[in-house]
PDB file of C-alpha atoms in Angstrom:
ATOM      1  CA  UNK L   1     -12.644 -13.844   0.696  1.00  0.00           C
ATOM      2  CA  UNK L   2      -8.625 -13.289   1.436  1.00  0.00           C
ATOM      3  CA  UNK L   3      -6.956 -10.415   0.718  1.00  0.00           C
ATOM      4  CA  UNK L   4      -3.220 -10.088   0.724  1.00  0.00           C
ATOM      5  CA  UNK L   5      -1.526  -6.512   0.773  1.00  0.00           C
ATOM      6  CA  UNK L   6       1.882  -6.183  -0.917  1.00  0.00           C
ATOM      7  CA  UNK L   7       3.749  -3.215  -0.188  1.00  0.00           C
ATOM      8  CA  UNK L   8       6.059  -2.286  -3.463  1.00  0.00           C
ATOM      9  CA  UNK L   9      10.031  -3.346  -2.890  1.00  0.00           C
ATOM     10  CA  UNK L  10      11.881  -0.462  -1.875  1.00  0.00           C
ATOM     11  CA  UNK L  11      13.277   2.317  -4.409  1.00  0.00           C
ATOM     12  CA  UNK L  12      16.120   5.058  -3.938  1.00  0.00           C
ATOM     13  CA  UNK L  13      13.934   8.007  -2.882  1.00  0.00           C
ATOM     14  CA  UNK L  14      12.668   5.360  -0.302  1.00  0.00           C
ATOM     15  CA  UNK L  15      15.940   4.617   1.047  1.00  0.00           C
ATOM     16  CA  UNK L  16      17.001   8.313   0.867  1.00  0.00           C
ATOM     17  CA  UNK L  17      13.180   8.992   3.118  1.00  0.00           C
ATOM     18  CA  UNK L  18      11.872  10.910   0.159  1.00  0.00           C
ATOM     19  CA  UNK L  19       8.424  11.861  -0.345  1.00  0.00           C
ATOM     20  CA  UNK L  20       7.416   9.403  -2.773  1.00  0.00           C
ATOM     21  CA  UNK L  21       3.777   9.562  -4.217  1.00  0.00           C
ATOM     22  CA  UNK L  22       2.559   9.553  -7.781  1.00  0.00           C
ATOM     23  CA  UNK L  23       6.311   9.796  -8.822  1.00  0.00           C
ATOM     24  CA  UNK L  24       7.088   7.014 -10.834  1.00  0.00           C
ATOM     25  CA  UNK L  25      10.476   5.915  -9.710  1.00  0.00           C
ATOM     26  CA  UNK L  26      11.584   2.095 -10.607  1.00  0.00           C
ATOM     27  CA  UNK L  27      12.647  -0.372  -7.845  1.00  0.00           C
ATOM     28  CA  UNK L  28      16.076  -0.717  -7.123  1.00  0.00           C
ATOM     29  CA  UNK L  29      18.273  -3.535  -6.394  1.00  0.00           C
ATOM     30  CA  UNK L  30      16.985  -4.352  -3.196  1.00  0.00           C
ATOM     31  CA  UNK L  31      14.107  -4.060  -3.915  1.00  0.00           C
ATOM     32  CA  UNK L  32      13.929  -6.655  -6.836  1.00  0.00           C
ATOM     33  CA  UNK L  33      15.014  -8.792  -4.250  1.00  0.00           C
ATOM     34  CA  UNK L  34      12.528  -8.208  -2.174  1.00  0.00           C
ATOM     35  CA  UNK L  35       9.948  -8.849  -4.728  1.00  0.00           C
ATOM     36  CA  UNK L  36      11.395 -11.965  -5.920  1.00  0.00           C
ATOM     37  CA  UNK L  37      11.737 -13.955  -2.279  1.00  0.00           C
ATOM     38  CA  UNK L  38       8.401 -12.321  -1.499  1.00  0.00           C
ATOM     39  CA  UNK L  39       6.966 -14.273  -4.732  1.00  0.00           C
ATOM     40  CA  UNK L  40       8.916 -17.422  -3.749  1.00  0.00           C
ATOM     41  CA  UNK L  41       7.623 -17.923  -0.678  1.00  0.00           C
ATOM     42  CA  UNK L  42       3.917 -16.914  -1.229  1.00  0.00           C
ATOM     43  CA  UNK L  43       3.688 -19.352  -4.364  1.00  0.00           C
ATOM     44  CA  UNK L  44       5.106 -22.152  -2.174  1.00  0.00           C
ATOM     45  CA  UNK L  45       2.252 -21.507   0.717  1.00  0.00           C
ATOM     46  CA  UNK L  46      -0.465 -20.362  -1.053  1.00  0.00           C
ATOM     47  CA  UNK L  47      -2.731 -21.414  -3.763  1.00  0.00           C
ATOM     48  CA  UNK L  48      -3.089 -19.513  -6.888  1.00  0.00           C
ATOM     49  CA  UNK L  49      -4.799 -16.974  -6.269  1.00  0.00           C
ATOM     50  CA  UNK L  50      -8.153 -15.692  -8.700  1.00  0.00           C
ATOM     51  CA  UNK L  51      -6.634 -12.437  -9.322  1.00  0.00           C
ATOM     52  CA  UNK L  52      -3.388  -9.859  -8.945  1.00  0.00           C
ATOM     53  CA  UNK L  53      -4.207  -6.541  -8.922  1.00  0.00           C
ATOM     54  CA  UNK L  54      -1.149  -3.666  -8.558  1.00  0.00           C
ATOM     55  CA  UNK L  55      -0.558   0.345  -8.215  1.00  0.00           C
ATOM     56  CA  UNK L  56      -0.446   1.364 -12.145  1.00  0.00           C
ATOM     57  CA  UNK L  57       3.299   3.015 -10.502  1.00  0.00           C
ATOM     58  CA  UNK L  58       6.312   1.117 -11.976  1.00  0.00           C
ATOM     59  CA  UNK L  59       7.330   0.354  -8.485  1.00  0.00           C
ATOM     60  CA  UNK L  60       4.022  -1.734  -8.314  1.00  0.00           C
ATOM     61  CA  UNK L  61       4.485  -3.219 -11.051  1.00  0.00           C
ATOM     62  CA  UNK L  62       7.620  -4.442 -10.839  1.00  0.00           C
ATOM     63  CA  UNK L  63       6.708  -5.767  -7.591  1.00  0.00           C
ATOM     64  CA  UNK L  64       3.831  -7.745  -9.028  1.00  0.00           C
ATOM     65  CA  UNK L  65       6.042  -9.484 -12.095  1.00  0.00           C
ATOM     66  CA  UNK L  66       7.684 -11.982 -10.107  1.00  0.00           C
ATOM     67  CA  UNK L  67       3.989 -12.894  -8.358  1.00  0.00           C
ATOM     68  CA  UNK L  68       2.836 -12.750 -12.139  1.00  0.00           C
ATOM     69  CA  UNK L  69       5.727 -15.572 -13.122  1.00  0.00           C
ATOM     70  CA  UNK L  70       5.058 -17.535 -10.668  1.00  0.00           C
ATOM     71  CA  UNK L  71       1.321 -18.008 -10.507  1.00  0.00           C
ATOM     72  CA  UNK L  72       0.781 -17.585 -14.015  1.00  0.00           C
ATOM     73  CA  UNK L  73      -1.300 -14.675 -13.389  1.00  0.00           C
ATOM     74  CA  UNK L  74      -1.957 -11.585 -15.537  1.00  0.00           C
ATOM     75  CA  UNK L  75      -1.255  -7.933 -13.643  1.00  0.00           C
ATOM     76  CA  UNK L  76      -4.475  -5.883 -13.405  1.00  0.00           C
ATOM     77  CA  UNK L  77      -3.428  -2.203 -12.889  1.00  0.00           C
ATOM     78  CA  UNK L  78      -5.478  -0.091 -10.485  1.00  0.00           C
ATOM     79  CA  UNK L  79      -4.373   3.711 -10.698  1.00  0.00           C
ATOM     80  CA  UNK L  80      -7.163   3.806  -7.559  1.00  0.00           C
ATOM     81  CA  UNK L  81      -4.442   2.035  -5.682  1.00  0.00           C
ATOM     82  CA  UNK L  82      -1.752   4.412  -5.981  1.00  0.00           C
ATOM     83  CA  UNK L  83       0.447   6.362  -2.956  1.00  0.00           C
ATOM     84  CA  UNK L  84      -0.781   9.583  -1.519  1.00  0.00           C
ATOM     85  CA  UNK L  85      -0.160  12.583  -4.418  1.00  0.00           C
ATOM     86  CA  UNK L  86       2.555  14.985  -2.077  1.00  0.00           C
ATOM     87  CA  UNK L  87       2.087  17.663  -5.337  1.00  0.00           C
ATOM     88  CA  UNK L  88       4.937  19.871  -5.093  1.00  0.00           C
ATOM     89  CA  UNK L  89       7.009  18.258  -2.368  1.00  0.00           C
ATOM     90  CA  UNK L  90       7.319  15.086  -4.314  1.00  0.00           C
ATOM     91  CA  UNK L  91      10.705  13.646  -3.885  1.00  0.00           C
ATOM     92  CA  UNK L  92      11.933  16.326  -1.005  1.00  0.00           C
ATOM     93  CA  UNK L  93      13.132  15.015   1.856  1.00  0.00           C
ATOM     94  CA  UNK L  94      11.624  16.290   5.615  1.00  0.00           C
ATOM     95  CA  UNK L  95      14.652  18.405   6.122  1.00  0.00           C
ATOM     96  CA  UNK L  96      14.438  20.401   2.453  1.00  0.00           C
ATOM     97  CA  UNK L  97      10.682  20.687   3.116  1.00  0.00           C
ATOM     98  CA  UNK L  98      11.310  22.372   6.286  1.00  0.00           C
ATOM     99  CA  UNK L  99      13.514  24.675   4.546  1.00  0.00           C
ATOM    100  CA  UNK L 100      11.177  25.258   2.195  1.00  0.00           C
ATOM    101  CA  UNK L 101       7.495  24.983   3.159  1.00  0.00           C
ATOM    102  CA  UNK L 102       7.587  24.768   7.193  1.00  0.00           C
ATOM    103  CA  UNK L 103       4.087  26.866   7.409  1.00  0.00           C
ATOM    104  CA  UNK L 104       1.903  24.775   5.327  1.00  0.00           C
ATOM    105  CA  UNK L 105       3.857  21.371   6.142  1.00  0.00           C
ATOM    106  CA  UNK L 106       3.134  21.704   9.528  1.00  0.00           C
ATOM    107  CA  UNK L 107      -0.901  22.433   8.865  1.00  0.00           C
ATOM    108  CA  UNK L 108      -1.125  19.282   7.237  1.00  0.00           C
ATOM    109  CA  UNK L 109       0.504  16.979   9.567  1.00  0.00           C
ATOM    110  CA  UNK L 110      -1.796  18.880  12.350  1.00  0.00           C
ATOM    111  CA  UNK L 111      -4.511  17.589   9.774  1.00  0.00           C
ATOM    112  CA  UNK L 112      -3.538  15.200   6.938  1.00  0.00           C
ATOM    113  CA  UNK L 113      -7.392  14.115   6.399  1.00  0.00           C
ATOM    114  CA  UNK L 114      -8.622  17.686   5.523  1.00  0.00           C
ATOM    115  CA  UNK L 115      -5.374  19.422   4.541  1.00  0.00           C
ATOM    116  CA  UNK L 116      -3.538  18.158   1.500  1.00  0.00           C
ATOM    117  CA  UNK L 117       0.164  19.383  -0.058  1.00  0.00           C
ATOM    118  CA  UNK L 118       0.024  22.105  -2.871  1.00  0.00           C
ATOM    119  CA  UNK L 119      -1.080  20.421  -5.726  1.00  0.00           C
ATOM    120  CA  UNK L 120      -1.222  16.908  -4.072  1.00  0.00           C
ATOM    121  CA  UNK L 121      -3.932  14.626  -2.574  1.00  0.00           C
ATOM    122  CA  UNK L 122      -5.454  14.979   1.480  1.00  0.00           C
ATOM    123  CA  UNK L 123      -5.824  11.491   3.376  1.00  0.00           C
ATOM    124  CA  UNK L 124      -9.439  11.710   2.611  1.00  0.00           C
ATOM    125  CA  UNK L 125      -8.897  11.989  -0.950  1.00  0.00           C
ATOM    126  CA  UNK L 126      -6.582   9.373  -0.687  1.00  0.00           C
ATOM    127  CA  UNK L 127      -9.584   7.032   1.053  1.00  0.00           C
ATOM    128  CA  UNK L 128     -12.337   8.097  -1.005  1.00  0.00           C
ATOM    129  CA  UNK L 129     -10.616   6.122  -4.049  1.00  0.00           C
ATOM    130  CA  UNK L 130      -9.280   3.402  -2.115  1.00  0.00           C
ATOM    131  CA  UNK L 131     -12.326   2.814  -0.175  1.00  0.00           C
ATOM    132  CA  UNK L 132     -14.421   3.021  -3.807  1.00  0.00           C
ATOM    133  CA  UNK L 133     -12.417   0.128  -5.448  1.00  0.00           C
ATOM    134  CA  UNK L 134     -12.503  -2.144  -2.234  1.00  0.00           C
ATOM    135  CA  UNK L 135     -16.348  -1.488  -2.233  1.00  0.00           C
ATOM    136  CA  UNK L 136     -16.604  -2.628  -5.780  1.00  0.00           C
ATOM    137  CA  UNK L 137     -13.854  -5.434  -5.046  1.00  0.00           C
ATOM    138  CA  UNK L 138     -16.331  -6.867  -2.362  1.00  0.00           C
ATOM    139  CA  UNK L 139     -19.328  -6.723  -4.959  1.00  0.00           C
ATOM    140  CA  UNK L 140     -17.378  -8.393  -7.365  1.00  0.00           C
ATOM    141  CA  UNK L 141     -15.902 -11.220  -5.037  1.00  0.00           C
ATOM    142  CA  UNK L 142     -18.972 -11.405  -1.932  1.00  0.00           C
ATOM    143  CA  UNK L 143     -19.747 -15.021  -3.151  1.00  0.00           C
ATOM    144  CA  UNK L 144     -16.448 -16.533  -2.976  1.00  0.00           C
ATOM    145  CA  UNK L 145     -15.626 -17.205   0.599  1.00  0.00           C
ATOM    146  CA  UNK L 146     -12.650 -19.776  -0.578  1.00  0.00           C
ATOM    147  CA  UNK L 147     -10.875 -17.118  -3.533  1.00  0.00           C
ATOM    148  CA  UNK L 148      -7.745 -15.272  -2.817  1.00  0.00           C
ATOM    149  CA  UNK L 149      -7.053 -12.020  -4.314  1.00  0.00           C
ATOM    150  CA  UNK L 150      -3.095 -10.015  -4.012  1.00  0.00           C
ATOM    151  CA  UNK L 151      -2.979  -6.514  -3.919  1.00  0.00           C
ATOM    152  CA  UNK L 152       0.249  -4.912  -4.332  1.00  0.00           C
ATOM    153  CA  UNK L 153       0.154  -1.241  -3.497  1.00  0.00           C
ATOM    154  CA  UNK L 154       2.332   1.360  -1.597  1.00  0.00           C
ATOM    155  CA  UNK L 155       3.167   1.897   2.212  1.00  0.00           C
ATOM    156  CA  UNK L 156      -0.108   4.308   2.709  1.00  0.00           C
ATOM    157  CA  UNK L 157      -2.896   2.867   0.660  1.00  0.00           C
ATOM    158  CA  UNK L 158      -1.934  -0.158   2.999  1.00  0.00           C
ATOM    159  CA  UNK L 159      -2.044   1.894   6.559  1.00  0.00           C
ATOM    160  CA  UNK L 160      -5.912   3.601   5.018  1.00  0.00           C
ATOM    161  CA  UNK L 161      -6.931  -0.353   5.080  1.00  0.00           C
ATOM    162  CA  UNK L 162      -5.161  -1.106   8.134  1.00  0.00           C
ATOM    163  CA  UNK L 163      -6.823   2.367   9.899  1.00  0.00           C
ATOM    164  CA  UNK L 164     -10.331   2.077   8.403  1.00  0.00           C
ATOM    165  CA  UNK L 165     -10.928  -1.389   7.805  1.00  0.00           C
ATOM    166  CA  UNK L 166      -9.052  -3.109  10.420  1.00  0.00           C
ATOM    167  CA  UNK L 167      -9.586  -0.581  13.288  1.00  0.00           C
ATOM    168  CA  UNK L 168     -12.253   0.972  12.130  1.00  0.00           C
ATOM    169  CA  UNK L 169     -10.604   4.704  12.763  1.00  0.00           C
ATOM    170  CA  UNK L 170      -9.061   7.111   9.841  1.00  0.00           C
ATOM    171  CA  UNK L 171      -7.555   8.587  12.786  1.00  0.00           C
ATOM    172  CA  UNK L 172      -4.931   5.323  13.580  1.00  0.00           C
ATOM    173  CA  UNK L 173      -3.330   5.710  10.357  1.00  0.00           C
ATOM    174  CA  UNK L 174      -0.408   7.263  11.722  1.00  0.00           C
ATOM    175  CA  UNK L 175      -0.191   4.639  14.957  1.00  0.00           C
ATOM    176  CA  UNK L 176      -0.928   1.364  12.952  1.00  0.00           C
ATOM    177  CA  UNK L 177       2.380  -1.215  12.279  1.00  0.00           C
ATOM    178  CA  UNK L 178       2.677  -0.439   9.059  1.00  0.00           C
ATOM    179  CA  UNK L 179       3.660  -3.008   6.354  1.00  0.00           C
ATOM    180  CA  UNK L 180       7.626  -2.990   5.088  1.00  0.00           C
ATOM    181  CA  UNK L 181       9.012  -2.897   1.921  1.00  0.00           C
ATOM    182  CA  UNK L 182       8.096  -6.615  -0.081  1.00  0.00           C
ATOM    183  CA  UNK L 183       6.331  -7.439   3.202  1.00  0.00           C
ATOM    184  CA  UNK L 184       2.557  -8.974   2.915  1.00  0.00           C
ATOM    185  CA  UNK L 185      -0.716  -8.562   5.189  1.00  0.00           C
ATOM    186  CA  UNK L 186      -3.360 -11.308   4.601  1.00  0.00           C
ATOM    187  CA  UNK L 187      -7.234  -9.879   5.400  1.00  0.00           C
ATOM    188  CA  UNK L 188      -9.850 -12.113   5.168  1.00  0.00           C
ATOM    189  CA  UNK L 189     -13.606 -10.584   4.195  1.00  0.00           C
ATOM    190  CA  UNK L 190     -16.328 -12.471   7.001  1.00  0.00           C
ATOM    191  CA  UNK L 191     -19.054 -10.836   5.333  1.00  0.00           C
ATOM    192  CA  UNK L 192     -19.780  -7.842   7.795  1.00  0.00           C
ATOM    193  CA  UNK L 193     -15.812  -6.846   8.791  1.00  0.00           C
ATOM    194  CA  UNK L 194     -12.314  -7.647   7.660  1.00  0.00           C
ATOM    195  CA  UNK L 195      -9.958  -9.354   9.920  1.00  0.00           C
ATOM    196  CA  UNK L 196      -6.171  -9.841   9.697  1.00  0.00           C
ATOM    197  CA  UNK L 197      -4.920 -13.113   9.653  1.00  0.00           C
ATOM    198  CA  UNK L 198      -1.383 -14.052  10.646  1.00  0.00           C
ATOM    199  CA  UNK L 199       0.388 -15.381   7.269  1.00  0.00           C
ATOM    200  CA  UNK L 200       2.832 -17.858   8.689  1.00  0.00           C
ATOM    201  CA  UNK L 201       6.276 -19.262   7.020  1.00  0.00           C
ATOM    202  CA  UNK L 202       6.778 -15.840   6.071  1.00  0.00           C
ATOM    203  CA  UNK L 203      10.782 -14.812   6.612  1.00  0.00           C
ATOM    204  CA  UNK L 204      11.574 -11.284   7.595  1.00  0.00           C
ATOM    205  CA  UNK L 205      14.554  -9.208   7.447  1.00  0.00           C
ATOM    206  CA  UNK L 206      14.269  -8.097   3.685  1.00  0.00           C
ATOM    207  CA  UNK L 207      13.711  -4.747   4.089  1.00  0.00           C
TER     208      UNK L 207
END
């Protein structure tokens, strides 16, 4: 089985390096445009694919429509696949966190896997439902070497694969090469271990 990774178009509290988790903030201009070339070129390269699943998040969403159009494909919403919860610093920027919160922001980027924001998710809590609706994914999909499936999710559901399934260590998550804004990562499932797969044709520089 193939798994692609779509990483939402970018939004305003992305481009102003906001802490953006279950906030549900729309795409913005760019960002449509993203979404739309990344659906243009995937359709022309790959088959249709069995399913597209997305983030419940309007930023998800969104990203998924044009994919949707174009491969005639209904959107399946996963709230499992949404960003990291930040709780109370949702939509602060580093700099007004440091102003306001320095003490505890600093215990959890000591330890983000055990530590969480106040009122807002730890990496592990962040895994445990990501890692439960790949598990079932696999169950559902073991038997179909040849089927494609599209994930589109956000920028740290995306490193948790990349960390735990690719490299096999929660503790890369920080170190992997993270996936851009309406950039894809193609996976494929050899029955024991994912492996990335380069997708080729793909044009960067729309981020």
């Amino acid at each position: 089985m193939k798994l692609i990774w779509i990483r939402h178009g970018e939004t305003d509290s992305n481009r102003e390096r906001k802490y953006l988790g279950h906030s549900d903030i729309p795409l913005n201009e760019k960002g449509e445009q993203q979404a739309r070339e990344l659906a243009r070129q995937l359709s022309q390269q790959l088959k249709r694919p069995v399913a597209l699943y997305a983030s419940d998040l309007l930023r998800c969403t969104q990203t998924a429509r044009p994919l949707a159009d174009e491969w005639g494909l209904p959107i399946i919403s996963v709230p499992a696949l949404r960003e990291l919860s930040f709780g109370d610093w949702e939509l602060l920027t580093y700099e007004e966190l440091m102003r306001s919160d320095a003490e505890r922001a600093a215990r959890w980027y000591d330890d983000p896997y055990r530590c969480s924001p106040p009122n807002g998710e730890s990496l592990q809590e962040l895994g445990h439902r990501v890692d439960g609706w790949l598990r079932k994914l696999l169950e559902q999909r073991q038997a179909a070497a040849d089927e494609t499936t599209v994930c589109v999710a956000h920028g740290g559901v995306i490193r948790w694969f990349q960390a735990v399934w690719l490299e096999n260590d929660p503790k890369r998550y920080w170190h992997v090469d993270g996936v851009g804004h309406g950039e894809a990562l193609l996976a494929q499932w050899d029955g024991r271990r994912w492996r990335r797969l380069r997708l080729e044709g793909l044009k960067r520089g729309t981020t």
